[in-house]
Coordinates of C-alpha atoms and ligand atoms in Angstrom, one line a residue:
X1 CA 126.1 105.8 118.5
X2 CA 127.9 103.6 121.0
X3 CA 130.3 106.5 121.5
X4 CA 127.5 108.9 122.8
X5 CA 128.1 109.6 126.4
X6 CA 125.9 107.6 128.6
X7 CA 124.2 109.5 131.3
X8 CA 123.7 106.7 133.8
X9 CA 126.8 105.4 135.6
X10 CA 126.9 101.9 134.2
X11 CA 129.3 98.9 133.9
X12 CA 131.6 98.6 131.0
X13 CA 130.8 96.4 128.0
X14 CA 132.9 93.3 128.0
X15 CA 133.8 90.8 125.4
X16 CA 133.1 87.2 125.9
X17 CA 133.8 84.0 124.0
X18 CA 130.6 82.1 123.6
X19 CA 130.2 78.5 122.4
X20 CA 128.0 78.1 119.3
X21 CA 126.9 74.7 120.5
X22 CA 125.9 75.1 124.1
X23 CA 126.2 78.9 124.7
X24 CA 128.7 78.6 127.5
X25 CA 130.4 81.9 128.2
X26 CA 134.2 82.0 128.6
X27 CA 136.5 84.9 129.7
X28 CA 139.2 84.1 127.0
X29 CA 139.4 82.2 123.8
X30 CA 140.2 78.5 124.0
X31 CA 140.1 75.7 121.5
X32 CA 137.7 73.5 123.4
X33 CA 134.5 74.6 125.1
X34 CA 134.6 73.9 128.8
X35 CA 130.9 73.4 128.8
X36 CA 130.2 70.8 126.2
X37 CA 133.7 69.7 125.1
X38 CA 133.2 70.8 121.4
X39 CA 136.2 72.0 119.5
X40 CA 136.5 75.4 117.7
X41 CA 133.1 76.5 118.5
X42 CA 133.9 79.7 120.5
X43 CA 133.5 83.1 119.0
X44 CA 133.8 86.6 120.4
X45 CA 130.8 88.6 121.4
X46 CA 130.2 92.0 123.0
X47 CA 128.2 91.8 126.1
X48 CA 126.6 95.1 127.1
X49 CA 125.2 95.4 130.6
X50 CA 121.5 96.0 130.3
X51 CA 121.6 99.5 131.7
X52 CA 124.2 100.5 129.2
X53 CA 122.2 99.1 126.3
X54 CA 119.2 101.1 127.4
X55 CA 121.3 104.2 127.7
X56 CA 122.7 103.9 124.2
X57 CA 119.2 103.6 122.9
X58 CA 118.4 106.8 124.7
X59 CA 121.4 108.5 123.1
X60 CA 120.1 107.6 119.7
X61 CA 116.8 109.1 120.6
X62 CA 118.5 112.3 121.6
X63 CA 120.6 112.3 118.5
X64 CA 117.7 113.8 116.6
X65 CA 115.2 111.1 115.6
X66 CA 112.4 113.0 117.2
X67 CA 109.2 111.2 116.8
X68 CA 110.8 108.1 115.4
X69 CA 111.2 106.4 118.8
X70 CA 109.1 106.8 121.9
X71 CA 109.5 105.2 125.2
X72 CA 107.8 101.9 125.0
X73 CA 104.3 101.7 126.5
X74 CA 101.4 99.3 126.4
X75 CA 99.2 100.1 123.3
X76 CA 96.0 98.7 121.8
X77 CA 97.3 96.8 118.8
X78 CA 94.4 98.0 116.6
X79 CA 95.6 101.6 117.1
X80 CA 99.1 100.9 115.8
X81 CA 100.0 102.1 112.4
X82 CA 100.7 99.2 110.0
X83 CA 104.3 99.1 109.0
X84 CA 103.5 97.3 105.8
X85 CA 101.4 100.2 104.6
X86 CA 104.5 102.0 104.0
X87 CA 105.8 100.1 101.1
X88 CA 107.9 101.7 98.4
X89 CA 108.6 100.2 95.0
X90 CA 112.2 99.4 94.2
X91 CA 111.6 100.3 90.6
X92 CA 112.3 96.7 89.7
X93 CA 109.1 94.6 89.4
X94 CA 110.7 91.2 90.0
X95 CA 112.5 92.5 93.1
X96 CA 109.2 94.0 94.4
X97 CA 107.5 90.7 93.8
X98 CA 110.1 88.8 95.9
X99 CA 109.9 91.4 98.6
X100 CA 106.2 90.8 98.8
X101 CA 105.1 93.9 97.0
X102 CA 107.8 96.4 97.6
X103 CA 110.2 97.4 100.3
X104 CA 108.8 98.0 103.8
X105 CA 109.9 100.9 105.8
X106 CA 112.5 99.9 108.4
X107 CA 112.9 96.4 106.9
X108 CA 116.3 94.7 106.9
X109 CA 116.8 92.5 103.9
X110 CA 119.8 90.2 103.5
X111 CA 120.7 89.4 99.9
X112 CA 122.9 86.3 99.6
X113 CA 124.5 84.6 96.7
X114 CA 127.8 83.4 95.2
X115 CA 130.4 86.0 94.4
X116 CA 129.9 87.4 90.9
X117 CA 126.3 86.4 90.6
X118 CA 125.1 90.0 90.4
X119 CA 124.2 91.1 93.9
X120 CA 126.0 94.5 93.7
X121 CA 124.6 95.1 90.2
X122 CA 121.0 94.4 91.3
X123 CA 121.2 96.6 94.4
X124 CA 122.9 99.4 92.6
X125 CA 120.2 99.3 90.0
X126 CA 117.5 99.3 92.6
X127 CA 119.0 102.0 94.8
X128 CA 119.7 104.3 91.9
X129 CA 116.0 104.2 90.9
X130 CA 114.8 104.6 94.5
X131 CA 117.1 107.5 95.1
X132 CA 115.0 109.6 92.8
X133 CA 112.2 109.6 95.3
X134 CA 113.9 109.1 98.7
X135 CA 117.3 109.8 100.2
X136 CA 119.5 106.7 99.8
X137 CA 123.0 105.8 100.9
X138 CA 125.1 103.2 99.1
X139 CA 127.9 102.0 101.4
X140 CA 130.6 100.0 99.6
X141 CA 133.3 98.1 101.5
X142 CA 134.5 96.0 98.5
X143 CA 134.7 98.5 95.7
X144 CA 136.0 102.0 95.5
X145 CA 133.7 104.9 94.8
X146 CA 135.3 105.2 91.4
X147 CA 134.4 101.6 90.5
X148 CA 130.8 102.1 91.7
X149 CA 130.4 105.3 89.7
X150 CA 131.9 103.6 86.7
X151 CA 129.5 100.7 86.9
X152 CA 126.6 103.1 87.4
X153 CA 127.6 105.0 84.3
X154 CA 127.9 101.9 82.2
X155 CA 124.5 100.8 83.3
X156 CA 123.1 104.3 82.4
X157 CA 121.6 104.6 85.9
X158 CA 120.2 107.9 87.1
X159 CA 122.4 109.1 89.9
X160 CA 120.5 112.2 91.1
X161 CA 120.1 112.0 94.8
X162 CA 122.2 108.9 95.4
X163 CA 124.9 109.3 98.0
X164 CA 127.7 106.8 98.3
X165 CA 130.3 106.1 101.0
X166 CA 133.3 103.8 100.9
X167 CA 133.6 102.7 104.5
X168 CA 133.6 99.5 106.5
X169 CA 133.5 100.7 110.1
X170 CA 130.0 100.5 111.4
X171 CA 130.4 103.3 113.9
X172 CA 131.5 105.6 111.1
X173 CA 128.7 104.5 108.8
X174 CA 126.1 105.1 111.4
X175 CA 127.6 108.6 112.2
X176 CA 127.2 109.5 108.5
X177 CA 123.8 108.0 108.4
X178 CA 122.7 110.0 111.5
X179 CA 123.9 113.2 109.7
X180 CA 122.3 112.4 106.4
X181 CA 119.2 110.6 107.5
X182 CA 118.7 108.3 104.5
X183 CA 115.5 106.3 104.2
X184 CA 117.5 103.5 102.5
X185 CA 120.9 102.1 103.2
X186 CA 122.7 99.4 101.1
X187 CA 125.7 97.8 102.8
X188 CA 127.8 95.9 100.3
X189 CA 128.9 93.6 101.8
X190 CA 128.2 92.6 105.4
X191 CA 131.4 90.5 105.4
X192 CA 133.5 93.7 105.2
X193 CA 131.8 95.4 108.1
X194 CA 133.5 95.6 111.5
X195 CA 132.8 97.3 114.8
X196 CA 135.3 98.9 117.1
X197 CA 133.9 97.1 120.1
X198 CA 135.4 93.7 119.0
X199 CA 139.0 92.7 118.5
X200 CA 138.2 89.9 116.2
X201 CA 139.2 90.3 112.5
X202 CA 136.7 91.8 110.0
X203 CA 134.9 88.9 108.3
X204 CA 134.9 86.7 111.4
X205 CA 131.5 85.5 112.5
X206 CA 131.4 87.7 115.6
X207 CA 132.3 90.9 113.6
X208 CA 129.7 90.2 110.9
X209 CA 127.1 89.3 113.5
X210 CA 127.7 92.3 115.7
X211 CA 128.0 94.8 112.8
X212 CA 124.7 93.5 111.3
X213 CA 123.1 93.7 114.7
X214 CA 124.0 97.4 114.9
X215 CA 122.5 98.1 111.5
X216 CA 119.4 96.2 112.4
X217 CA 119.0 98.2 115.6
X218 CA 119.5 101.4 113.6
X219 CA 116.9 100.4 111.0
X220 CA 114.3 99.6 113.6
X221 CA 114.9 102.8 115.6
X222 CA 114.8 105.1 112.6
X223 CA 112.5 103.3 110.1
X224 CA 115.4 103.2 107.6
X225 CA 115.2 100.2 105.2
X226 CA 118.5 98.4 104.9
X227 CA 119.8 96.0 102.3
X228 CA 122.7 93.8 103.5
X229 CA 124.7 92.0 100.8
X230 CA 126.2 88.6 102.0
X231 CA 128.5 86.2 100.2
X232 CA 127.6 82.6 100.3
X233 CA 130.3 80.2 101.3
X234 CA 131.0 77.0 99.5
X235 CA 129.1 75.2 102.2
X236 CA 126.0 77.1 101.2
X237 CA 125.3 79.2 104.3
X238 CA 125.9 83.0 104.2
X239 CA 129.5 83.1 105.4
X240 CA 129.4 82.5 109.1
X241 CA 126.1 84.3 109.5
X242 CA 123.5 81.6 109.5
X243 CA 123.0 83.7 112.6
X244 CA 122.1 86.6 110.4
X245 CA 119.1 84.9 109.1
X246 CA 117.0 85.3 112.2
X247 CA 118.1 88.9 112.9
X248 CA 116.8 90.2 109.6
X249 CA 113.3 90.6 108.2
X250 CA 113.9 88.9 104.9
X251 CA 116.5 86.7 103.3
X252 CA 116.7 86.6 99.6
X253 CA 119.1 84.2 97.8
X254 CA 120.4 85.0 94.3
X255 CA 120.9 81.7 92.4
X256 CA 121.9 80.8 88.9
X257 CA 124.0 78.3 87.0
X258 CA 127.5 79.5 86.0
X259 CA 127.4 79.9 82.3
X260 CA 123.7 80.7 82.2
X261 CA 122.7 84.4 82.0
X262 CA 119.5 83.7 83.9
X263 CA 119.4 84.5 87.6
X264 CA 116.7 83.6 90.1
X265 CA 116.1 85.6 93.2
X266 CA 114.3 83.6 95.8
X267 CA 112.7 84.6 99.1
X268 CA 114.0 82.2 101.7
X269 CA 112.5 84.0 104.6
X270 CA 110.2 87.0 104.5
X271 CA 108.3 88.6 107.4
X272 CA 106.4 90.8 104.9
X273 CA 105.5 88.4 102.1
X274 CA 105.4 84.8 100.7
X275 CA 108.5 82.6 100.9
X276 CA 109.7 80.8 97.9
X277 CA 108.6 83.7 95.8
X278 CA 110.8 83.8 92.7
X279 CA 112.0 86.8 90.7
X280 CA 113.7 86.0 87.4
X281 CA 116.4 88.2 85.8
X282 CA 118.7 87.9 82.8
X283 CA 122.2 89.4 83.1
X284 CA 123.2 91.4 80.0
X285 CA 125.6 94.1 79.0
X286 CA 123.3 96.7 80.6
X287 CA 123.0 94.9 83.9
X288 CA 120.1 92.8 85.1
X289 CA 116.9 92.8 83.1
X290 CA 113.6 91.5 84.5
X291 CA 112.1 88.4 82.9
X292 CA 108.4 89.0 83.5
X293 CA 107.2 85.8 81.8
X294 CA 109.8 83.2 82.9
X295 CA 107.9 80.0 82.0
X296 CA 109.5 79.9 78.5
X297 CA 113.1 80.1 79.6
X298 CA 113.0 77.0 81.8
X299 CA 111.9 74.7 79.0
X300 CA 114.8 73.3 77.1
X301 CA 113.5 74.9 74.0
X302 CA 114.0 72.1 71.5
X303 CA 110.7 71.2 69.9
X304 CA 111.9 67.6 69.3
X305 CA 110.6 65.3 72.0
X306 CA 113.3 63.4 73.9
X307 CA 113.0 60.3 76.0
X308 CA 113.5 61.1 79.7
X309 CA 111.9 64.6 79.6
X310 CA 108.7 65.7 81.2
X311 CA 107.4 69.3 81.5
X312 CA 105.7 70.1 84.8
X313 CA 103.9 73.2 86.2
X314 CA 105.4 74.2 89.5
X315 CA 104.0 77.0 91.6
X316 CA 106.8 78.8 93.4
X317 CA 105.5 81.7 95.4
X318 CA 102.5 83.2 93.8
X319 CA 102.8 82.3 90.2
X320 CA 102.8 79.1 88.2
X321 CA 106.0 78.2 86.2
X322 CA 106.6 75.7 83.5
X323 CA 109.8 73.8 84.0
X324 CA 111.3 70.7 82.4
X325 CA 112.4 67.7 84.5
X326 CA 114.9 65.4 82.8
X327 CA 115.9 61.9 83.8
X328 CA 118.6 59.5 82.6
X329 CA 118.3 55.9 83.6
X330 CA 121.2 53.7 82.7
X331 CA 122.4 50.3 83.7
X332 CA 124.9 50.6 86.5
X333 CA 128.3 49.0 86.8
X334 CA 128.1 49.6 90.6
X335 CA 126.7 47.2 93.1
X336 CA 125.1 50.2 94.8
X337 CA 123.7 52.2 91.8
X338 CA 123.7 56.0 92.0
X339 CA 120.7 58.2 92.5
X340 CA 121.5 61.8 91.7
X341 CA 119.0 64.6 91.9
X342 CA 119.9 68.2 90.8
X343 CA 117.3 70.8 91.6
X344 CA 115.3 68.3 93.6
X345 CA 115.6 66.6 96.9
X346 CA 117.7 63.4 96.8
X347 CA 115.9 61.5 99.5
X348 CA 112.6 62.1 97.8
X349 CA 114.0 60.6 94.5
X350 CA 114.9 57.4 96.4
X351 CA 111.4 57.2 97.9
X352 CA 109.7 57.8 94.5
X353 CA 111.8 55.0 92.9
X354 CA 110.6 52.7 95.7
X355 CA 107.0 53.6 95.0
X356 CA 107.6 53.1 91.3
X357 CA 108.8 49.5 92.0
X358 CA 106.2 48.6 94.6
X359 CA 103.1 50.2 93.0
X360 CA 104.1 50.6 89.4
X361 CA 105.8 47.3 89.0
X362 CA 108.9 49.0 87.4
X363 CA 112.3 48.0 88.8
X364 CA 115.2 50.3 88.5
X365 CA 117.3 48.7 91.3
X366 CA 120.1 47.8 89.0
X367 CA 120.1 51.2 87.2
X368 CA 121.8 54.5 87.9
X369 CA 119.1 57.3 88.0
X370 CA 120.0 60.9 87.4
X371 CA 117.3 63.6 87.6
X372 CA 117.8 67.2 86.7
X373 CA 115.6 70.3 86.6
X374 CA 116.5 72.4 83.5
X375 CA 117.6 76.0 83.9
X376 CA 119.3 75.7 87.3
X377 CA 116.0 76.1 89.1
X378 CA 115.2 74.3 92.3
X379 CA 111.8 72.7 92.8
X380 CA 110.9 72.2 96.4
X381 CA 107.2 71.2 96.2
X382 CA 105.8 67.7 95.9
X383 CA 104.0 68.5 92.6
X384 CA 107.3 67.3 91.0
X385 CA 106.7 63.7 92.1
X386 CA 104.6 62.5 89.2
X387 CA 106.7 64.3 86.5
X388 CA 109.9 62.8 88.0
X389 CA 108.5 59.3 87.8
X390 CA 107.2 59.9 84.2
X391 CA 110.6 61.2 83.1
X392 CA 112.3 58.2 84.8
X393 CA 109.9 55.8 83.0
X394 CA 110.3 57.5 79.7
X395 CA 114.1 57.3 79.9
X396 CA 114.0 53.6 81.1
X397 CA 111.8 52.7 78.1
X398 CA 113.6 55.0 75.8
X399 CA 110.3 56.4 74.6
X400 CA 109.4 60.1 74.7
X401 CA 106.2 61.2 76.4
X402 CA 103.3 62.2 74.1
X403 CA 103.8 65.5 72.4
X404 CA 102.7 68.7 74.3
X405 CA 102.1 66.9 77.5
X406 CA 102.5 68.3 81.0
X407 CA 102.1 66.6 84.4
X408 CA 102.1 67.5 88.1
X409 CA 101.0 65.7 91.3
X410 CA 102.2 64.3 94.6
X411 CA 102.9 60.6 94.8
X412 CA 102.0 59.0 98.1
X413 CA 103.7 56.0 99.6
X414 CA 100.8 53.7 98.8
X415 CA 100.9 54.6 95.1
X416 CA 98.1 57.1 95.2
X417 CA 98.3 60.4 93.3
X418 CA 97.5 63.3 95.6
X419 CA 96.3 66.7 94.7
X420 CA 98.5 69.8 94.9
X421 CA 97.3 73.4 95.5
X422 CA 96.1 75.7 92.7
X423 CA 95.5 72.9 90.1
X424 CA 93.4 75.0 87.8
X425 CA 95.8 77.9 87.7
X426 CA 98.6 75.5 86.7
X427 CA 96.4 74.0 84.0
X428 CA 95.7 77.4 82.6
X429 CA 99.4 78.3 82.5
X430 CA 100.1 75.1 80.6
X431 CA 97.3 75.9 78.1
X432 CA 98.6 79.4 77.6
X433 CA 102.0 78.0 76.6
X434 CA 100.4 75.7 74.0
X435 CA 100.3 72.4 75.8
X436 CA 97.5 70.0 74.8
X437 CA 97.5 67.2 77.4
X438 CA 97.8 67.2 81.2
X439 CA 98.3 64.2 83.4
X440 CA 97.1 65.4 86.8
X441 CA 95.7 64.1 90.1
X442 CA 92.0 63.4 90.0
X443 CA 91.2 66.1 92.6
X444 CA 93.0 68.7 90.5
X445 CA 90.9 68.1 87.4
X446 CA 89.0 71.3 86.6
X447 CA 85.6 71.4 88.3
X448 CA 84.3 74.1 86.1
X449 CA 84.1 72.0 83.0
X450 CA 87.5 72.1 81.2
X451 CA 90.4 74.3 80.5
X452 CA 90.3 75.6 76.9
X453 CA 92.5 73.6 74.5
X454 CA 93.7 71.1 77.1
X455 CA 92.8 67.4 77.4
X456 CA 93.0 66.6 81.1
X457 CA 93.8 63.0 82.1
X458 CA 92.9 62.7 85.7
X459 CA 94.7 59.8 87.5
X460 CA 94.1 58.4 91.0
X461 CA 96.9 55.8 91.2
X462 CA 100.4 55.6 89.9
X463 CA 99.4 52.6 87.8
X464 CA 96.7 54.8 86.0
X465 CA 99.4 57.3 85.1
X466 CA 101.6 54.6 83.7
X467 CA 98.7 53.3 81.7
X468 CA 98.0 56.8 80.4
X469 CA 101.3 56.7 78.6
Ligands
TYD501 P1 128.3 91.7 90.7 O1 127.1 92.5 90.8 O2 129.6 92.5 90.9 O3 128.3 90.4 91.6 P2 128.4 90.2 93.2 O4 128.2 91.6 93.8 O5 127.3 89.3 93.4 O6 129.7 89.6 93.5 O7 128.3 91.1 89.2 C1 129.5 90.9 88.6 C2 129.2 90.0 87.4 O8 128.2 90.4 86.5 C3 130.5 90.0 86.6 O9 130.8 88.6 86.4 C4 130.1 90.7 85.3 C5 128.7 90.6 85.2 N1 128.0 91.8 84.7 C6 127.5 91.7 83.4 O10 127.5 90.7 82.7 N2 126.9 92.8 82.9 C7 126.8 94.0 83.6 O11 126.2 95.0 83.1 C8 127.4 94.0 84.9 C9 127.4 95.3 85.7 C10 128.0 92.9 85.4
MG502 MG1 129.6 92.6 94.8

């Protein structure tokens, strides 16, 4: 679309090297930013004069998206059609859940994750199902069409209506899209995309950013939904494009432990739904299968009670989930004992151990403390505080918690146990899975009498919780 002849006589687009730290604009690449003195922070950008950018928008309008785009004018907001009304199901319930109830027209969704985690598989499954009802285009820059077709055949996917394209040049992709007018585009992956307007190598930050920006613009102008696949680098950010995160409408991360067949899709940002919503899948020989009732898989499964283990009810997104927190406390040979938290925040663990000493009278200063959430899941809410301390205590004393017991609750710095949202819903989830006893904040104890089959031990202070054991 950038090739469409501009009607107005306008200045040429130029490339500039912009510092990621301070934003200073340089005419050529250099190692050190002249503005702030930082090293290796310059990357290449296309800078279009404003008039030209407007003209290219006009060219797209003329290219045949009649009705899709109108000249902007001031409008009463209550008369505007809600974009979120136009949601379509992806045909995969757990993916719909993470998206906030289906895919919104014109939404750009970035799906990130480690290589091999199953991003291509998930999106191929989704797009194949959606292609039955709306025109869809699967653009692959990593695999050949033969590979994609082979995978689709192995997964027994319906392929009617699904169009595919092996291409990495954004201009070419958009030309094909303008001819075909899909309602859904999958670009796998964003790291392989490049645009003619930059000289930087494909995969570089500026190429990824600019290519994604073009697809975003196209999506907004035409109401086409776009899935972008992005690989996560070892450092954890989507390669280069932390910058992508604010350009797109939703960022979903695909997580999972290597060796485990379970995969968790998490909404990290979502303009059309709740963040931290989880979708759970299992990878099998027929691709990814939904796990609609995930509580069971995050418990270690063994019925024997072990010291250092506490089951908690977390509420990630909109549903409660039972997960097991494990702790190992062991006398340390180091003068500075280790505190290691996997699936939880490390600083919070250190803080909780201080509260345990100060308000519970339990000293672990000379012990290494390891805490892990089973199943490779990450718990980000404070409801994990109490279970973590109970698991630590259980390991320290080498005594398992009472059978069929769950806990949740935030622990404050003065040793008080604070309530967490949706207490009753969590208690019901625990009862459904056969738990008999719950150690919970006083304010979370059920107001409407009791939860069937569950003995609720309401605690106000950390010392009460320790006594309850
Ligand atoms: P893939 O979707 O290619 O990962 P990504 O696009 O995130 O890099 O997934 C590839 C992995 O999934 C690979 O290790 C094999 C495994 N897999 C299965 O176990 N079963 C299947 O049916 C498929 C298609 C893949
Ligand atoms: Mg892939």
